[in-house]
Short mmCIF file of C-alpha atoms in Angstrom, two decimals:
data_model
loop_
_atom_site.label_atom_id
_atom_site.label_comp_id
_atom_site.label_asym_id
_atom_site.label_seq_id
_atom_site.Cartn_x
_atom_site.Cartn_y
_atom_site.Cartn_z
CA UNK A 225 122.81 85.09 129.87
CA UNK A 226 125.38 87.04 128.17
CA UNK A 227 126.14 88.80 131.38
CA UNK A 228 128.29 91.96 131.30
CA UNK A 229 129.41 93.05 127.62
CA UNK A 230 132.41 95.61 126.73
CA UNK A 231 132.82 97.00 123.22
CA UNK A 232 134.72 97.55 121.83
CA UNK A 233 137.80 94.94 123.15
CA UNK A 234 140.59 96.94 121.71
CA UNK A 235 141.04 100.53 120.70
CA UNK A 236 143.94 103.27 119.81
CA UNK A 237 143.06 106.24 120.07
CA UNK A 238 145.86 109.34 119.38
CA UNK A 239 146.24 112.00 121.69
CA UNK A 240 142.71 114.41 121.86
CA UNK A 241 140.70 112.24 120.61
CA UNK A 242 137.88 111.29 122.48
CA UNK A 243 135.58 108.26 122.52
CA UNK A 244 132.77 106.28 124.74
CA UNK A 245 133.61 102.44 126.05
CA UNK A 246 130.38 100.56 126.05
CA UNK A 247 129.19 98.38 129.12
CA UNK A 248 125.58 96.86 129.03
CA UNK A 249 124.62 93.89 130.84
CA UNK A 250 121.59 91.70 131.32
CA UNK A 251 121.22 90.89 134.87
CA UNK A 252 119.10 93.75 135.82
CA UNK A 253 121.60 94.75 138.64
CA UNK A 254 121.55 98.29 140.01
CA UNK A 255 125.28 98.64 140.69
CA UNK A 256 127.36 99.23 138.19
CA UNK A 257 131.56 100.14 138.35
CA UNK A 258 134.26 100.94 136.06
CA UNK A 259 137.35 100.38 137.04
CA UNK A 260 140.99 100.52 135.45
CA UNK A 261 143.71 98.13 135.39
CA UNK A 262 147.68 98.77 135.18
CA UNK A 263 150.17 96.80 135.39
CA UNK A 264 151.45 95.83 139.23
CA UNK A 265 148.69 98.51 140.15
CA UNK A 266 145.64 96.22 140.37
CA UNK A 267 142.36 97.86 139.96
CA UNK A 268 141.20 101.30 140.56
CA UNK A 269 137.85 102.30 140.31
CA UNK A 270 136.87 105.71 137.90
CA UNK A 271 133.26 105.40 138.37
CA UNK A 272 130.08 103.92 140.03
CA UNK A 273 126.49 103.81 139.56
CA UNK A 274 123.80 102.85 142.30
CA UNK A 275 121.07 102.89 140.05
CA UNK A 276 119.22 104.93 136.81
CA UNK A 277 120.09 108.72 136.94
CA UNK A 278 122.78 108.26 139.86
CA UNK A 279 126.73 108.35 139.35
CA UNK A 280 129.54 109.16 141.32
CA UNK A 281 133.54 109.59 141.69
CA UNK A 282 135.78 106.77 142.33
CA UNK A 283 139.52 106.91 143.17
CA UNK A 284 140.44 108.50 139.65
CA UNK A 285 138.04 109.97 137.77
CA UNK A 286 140.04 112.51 136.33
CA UNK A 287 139.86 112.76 132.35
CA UNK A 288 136.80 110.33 132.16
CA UNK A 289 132.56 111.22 132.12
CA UNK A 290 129.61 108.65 132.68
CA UNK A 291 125.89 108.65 132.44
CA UNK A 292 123.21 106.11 133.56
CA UNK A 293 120.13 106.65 131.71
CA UNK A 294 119.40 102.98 132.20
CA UNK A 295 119.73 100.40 134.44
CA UNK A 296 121.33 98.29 131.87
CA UNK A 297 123.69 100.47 130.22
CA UNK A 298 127.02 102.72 131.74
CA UNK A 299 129.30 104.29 129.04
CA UNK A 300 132.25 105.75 130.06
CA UNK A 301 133.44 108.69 128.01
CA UNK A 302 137.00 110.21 127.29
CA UNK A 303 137.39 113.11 126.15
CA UNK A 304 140.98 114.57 125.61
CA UNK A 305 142.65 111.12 125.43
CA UNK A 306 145.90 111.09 127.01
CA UNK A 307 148.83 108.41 127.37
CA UNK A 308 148.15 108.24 131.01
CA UNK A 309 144.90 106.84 129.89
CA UNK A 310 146.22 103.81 128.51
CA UNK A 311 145.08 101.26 130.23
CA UNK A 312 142.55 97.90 130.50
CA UNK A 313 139.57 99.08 130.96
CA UNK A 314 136.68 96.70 132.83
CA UNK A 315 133.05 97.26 133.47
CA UNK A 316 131.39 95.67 135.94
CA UNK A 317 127.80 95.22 137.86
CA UNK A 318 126.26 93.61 141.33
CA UNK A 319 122.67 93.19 142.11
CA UNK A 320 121.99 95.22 145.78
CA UNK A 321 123.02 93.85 149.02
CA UNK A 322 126.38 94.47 150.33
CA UNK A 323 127.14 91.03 150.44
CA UNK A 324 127.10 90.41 146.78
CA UNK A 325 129.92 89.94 144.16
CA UNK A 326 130.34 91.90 141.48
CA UNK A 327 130.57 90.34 137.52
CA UNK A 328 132.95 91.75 135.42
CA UNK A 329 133.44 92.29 131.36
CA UNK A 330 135.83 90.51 129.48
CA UNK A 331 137.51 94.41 129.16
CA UNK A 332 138.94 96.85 126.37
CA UNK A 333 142.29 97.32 125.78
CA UNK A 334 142.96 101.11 125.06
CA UNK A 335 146.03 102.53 123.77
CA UNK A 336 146.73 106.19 123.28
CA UNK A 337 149.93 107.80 121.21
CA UNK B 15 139.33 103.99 154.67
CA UNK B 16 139.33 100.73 153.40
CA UNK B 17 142.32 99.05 151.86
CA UNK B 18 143.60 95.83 151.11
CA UNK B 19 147.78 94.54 151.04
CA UNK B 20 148.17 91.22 148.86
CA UNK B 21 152.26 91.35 150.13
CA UNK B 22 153.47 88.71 147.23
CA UNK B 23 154.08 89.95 144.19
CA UNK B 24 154.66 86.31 142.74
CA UNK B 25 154.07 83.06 143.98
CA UNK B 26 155.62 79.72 142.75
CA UNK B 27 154.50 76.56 143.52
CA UNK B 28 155.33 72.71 142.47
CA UNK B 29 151.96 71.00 140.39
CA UNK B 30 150.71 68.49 143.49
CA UNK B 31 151.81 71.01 145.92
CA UNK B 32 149.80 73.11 148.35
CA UNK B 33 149.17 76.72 147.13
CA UNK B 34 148.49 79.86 149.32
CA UNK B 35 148.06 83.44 148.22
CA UNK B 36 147.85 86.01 151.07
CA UNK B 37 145.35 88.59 151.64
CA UNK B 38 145.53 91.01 154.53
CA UNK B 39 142.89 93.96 154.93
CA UNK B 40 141.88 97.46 157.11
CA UNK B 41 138.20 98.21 157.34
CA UNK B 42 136.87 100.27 160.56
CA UNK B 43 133.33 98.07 160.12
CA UNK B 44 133.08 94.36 158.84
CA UNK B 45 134.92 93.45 156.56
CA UNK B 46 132.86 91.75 153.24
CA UNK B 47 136.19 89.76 151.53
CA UNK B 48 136.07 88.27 148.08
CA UNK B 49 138.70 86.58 145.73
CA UNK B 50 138.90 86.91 142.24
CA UNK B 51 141.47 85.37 139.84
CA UNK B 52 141.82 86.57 136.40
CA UNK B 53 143.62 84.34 133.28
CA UNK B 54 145.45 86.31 130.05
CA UNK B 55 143.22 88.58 128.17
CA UNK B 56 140.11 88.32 129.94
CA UNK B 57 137.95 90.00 132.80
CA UNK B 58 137.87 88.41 136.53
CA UNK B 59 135.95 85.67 137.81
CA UNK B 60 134.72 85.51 141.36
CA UNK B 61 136.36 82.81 143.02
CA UNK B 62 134.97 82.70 146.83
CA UNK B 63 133.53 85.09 149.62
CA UNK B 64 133.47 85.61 153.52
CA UNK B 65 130.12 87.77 154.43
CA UNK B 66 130.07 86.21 158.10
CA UNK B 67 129.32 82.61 159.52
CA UNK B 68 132.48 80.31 159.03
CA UNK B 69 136.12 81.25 158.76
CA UNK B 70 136.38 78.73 156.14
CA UNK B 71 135.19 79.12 153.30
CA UNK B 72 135.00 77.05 149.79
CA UNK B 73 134.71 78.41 146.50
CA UNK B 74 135.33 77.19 142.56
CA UNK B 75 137.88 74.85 141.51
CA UNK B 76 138.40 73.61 145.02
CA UNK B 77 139.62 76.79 146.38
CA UNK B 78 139.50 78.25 149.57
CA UNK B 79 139.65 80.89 151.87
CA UNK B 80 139.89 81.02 155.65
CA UNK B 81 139.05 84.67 157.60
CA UNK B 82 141.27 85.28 160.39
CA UNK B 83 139.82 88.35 162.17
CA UNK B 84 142.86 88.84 164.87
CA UNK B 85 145.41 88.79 161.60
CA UNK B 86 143.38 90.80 159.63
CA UNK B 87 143.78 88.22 156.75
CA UNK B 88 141.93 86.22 154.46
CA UNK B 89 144.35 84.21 152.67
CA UNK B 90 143.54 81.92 149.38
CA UNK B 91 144.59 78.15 149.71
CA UNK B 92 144.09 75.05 147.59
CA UNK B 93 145.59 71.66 148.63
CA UNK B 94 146.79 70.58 145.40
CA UNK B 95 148.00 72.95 142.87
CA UNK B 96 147.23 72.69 139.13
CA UNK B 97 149.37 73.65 136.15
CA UNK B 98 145.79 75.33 134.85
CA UNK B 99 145.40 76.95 138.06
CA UNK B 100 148.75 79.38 136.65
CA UNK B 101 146.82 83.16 136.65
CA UNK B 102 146.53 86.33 138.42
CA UNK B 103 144.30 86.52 141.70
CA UNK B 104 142.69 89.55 143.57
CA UNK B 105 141.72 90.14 147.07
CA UNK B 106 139.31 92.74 147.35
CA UNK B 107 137.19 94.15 150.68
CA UNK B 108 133.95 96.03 150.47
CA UNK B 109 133.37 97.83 154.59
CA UNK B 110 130.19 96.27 155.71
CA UNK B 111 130.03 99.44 158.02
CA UNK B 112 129.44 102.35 155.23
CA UNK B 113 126.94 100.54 153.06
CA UNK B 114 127.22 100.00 149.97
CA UNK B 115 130.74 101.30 148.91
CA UNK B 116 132.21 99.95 145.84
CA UNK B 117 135.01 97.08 146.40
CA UNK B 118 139.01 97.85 146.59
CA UNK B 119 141.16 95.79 144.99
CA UNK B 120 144.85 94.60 145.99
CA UNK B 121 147.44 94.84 143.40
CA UNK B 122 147.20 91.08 142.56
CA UNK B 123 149.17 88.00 143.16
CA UNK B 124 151.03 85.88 139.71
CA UNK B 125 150.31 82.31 140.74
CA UNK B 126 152.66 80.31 138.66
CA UNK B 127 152.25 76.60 139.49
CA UNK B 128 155.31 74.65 137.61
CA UNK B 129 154.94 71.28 136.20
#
């Protein structure tokens, strides 16, 4: 299985720009997260999905959209890129249970000037 | 709210030499723990978990984790350190208590194990 899949792995982007990070994966899990990594700041989530047509806010969604038309697919969208939104970006997804683990993408690397 | 305190910014350890990582956490319900380590340019891979049952647990590459409820800890341990074993690892709680939230992260731990 090719599990969870980011695209694109790198990006720059300059300031305004916008642009959707990709996050599909194969394992027909309902949950699906994105979170953000910074340095010495570990992860903090943006987004979650519980399922097909459900979304909500995580710790910093601020500057950043989602949709979940599918079960296996959760773009996340940025609009008016900013440097505060460079970053390491990861996607990742859980089948239901509360005792599960989540599987994460290998990330993108995004880079605003 | 839940939260989770990995105190050790950096750890250092001799190859052939125990290894521990700490993990401390703050749920008000039970606490579902996991580990995670991540290696240079790529995404993290779950490690080992504590759901309930044993305060030891056992996980990949000879890892493992042991749940002290009193302490509030679940701190990572491995008896004999690797060079390979060099990478960044994540505690992260989910509160058994308010269904299914999504997991918080600590800030990670550098594990640098020195030849």
């Amino acid at each position: 299985n090719a599990g969870v899949t980011q695209t694109p792995k790198f990006r720059i982007l300059k300031i305004g720009q916008s642009m959707t990070l990709q996050c599909t994966q194969d394992m027909n899990h309902n949950y699906m997260y994105w979170y953000r990594q910074d340095p010495g700041m570990g992860l903090k989530l943006i987004y979650y999905s519980v399922g097909a047509g459900i979304t909500d806010k995580g710790e910093v969604p601020n500057g950043y959209n989602v949709s979940r038309s599918t079960t296996e697919d959760f773009p996340l969208r940025l609009e008016l890129a900013a440097p505060s939104q460079t970053s390491v970006y990861f996607c990742a997804s859980r089948m239901g249970g509360q005792g599960t683990e989540a599987f994460f993408g290998q990330g993108t690397r995004l880079t605003v000037v | 709210a839940q939260s989770v305190a990995q105190p050790e910014d950096q750890v250092n350890v001799a190859e052939g030499n125990p290894l521990t990582v700490k993990c401390t956490y703050s749920v008000s319900g039970n606490p579902y723990l996991f580990w995670y380590v991540q290696y240079p340019n790529r995404g993290l891979q779950f490690l080992l978990k504590y759901i309930t049952g044993d305060n030891l647990v056992k996980g990949s590459y000879g890892f493992e984790a042991e749940f002290n409820k009193s302490q509030t800890s679940f701190h990572l341990k491995k008896p004999s350190a690797l060079v390979s074993d060099s990478a960044l690892y994540f505690c992260a709680v989910r509160d058994g208590g308010k269904g299914n939230t999504p997991l918080v992260f600590g800030k990670g731990t550098r594990l640098s194990v020195i030849a």
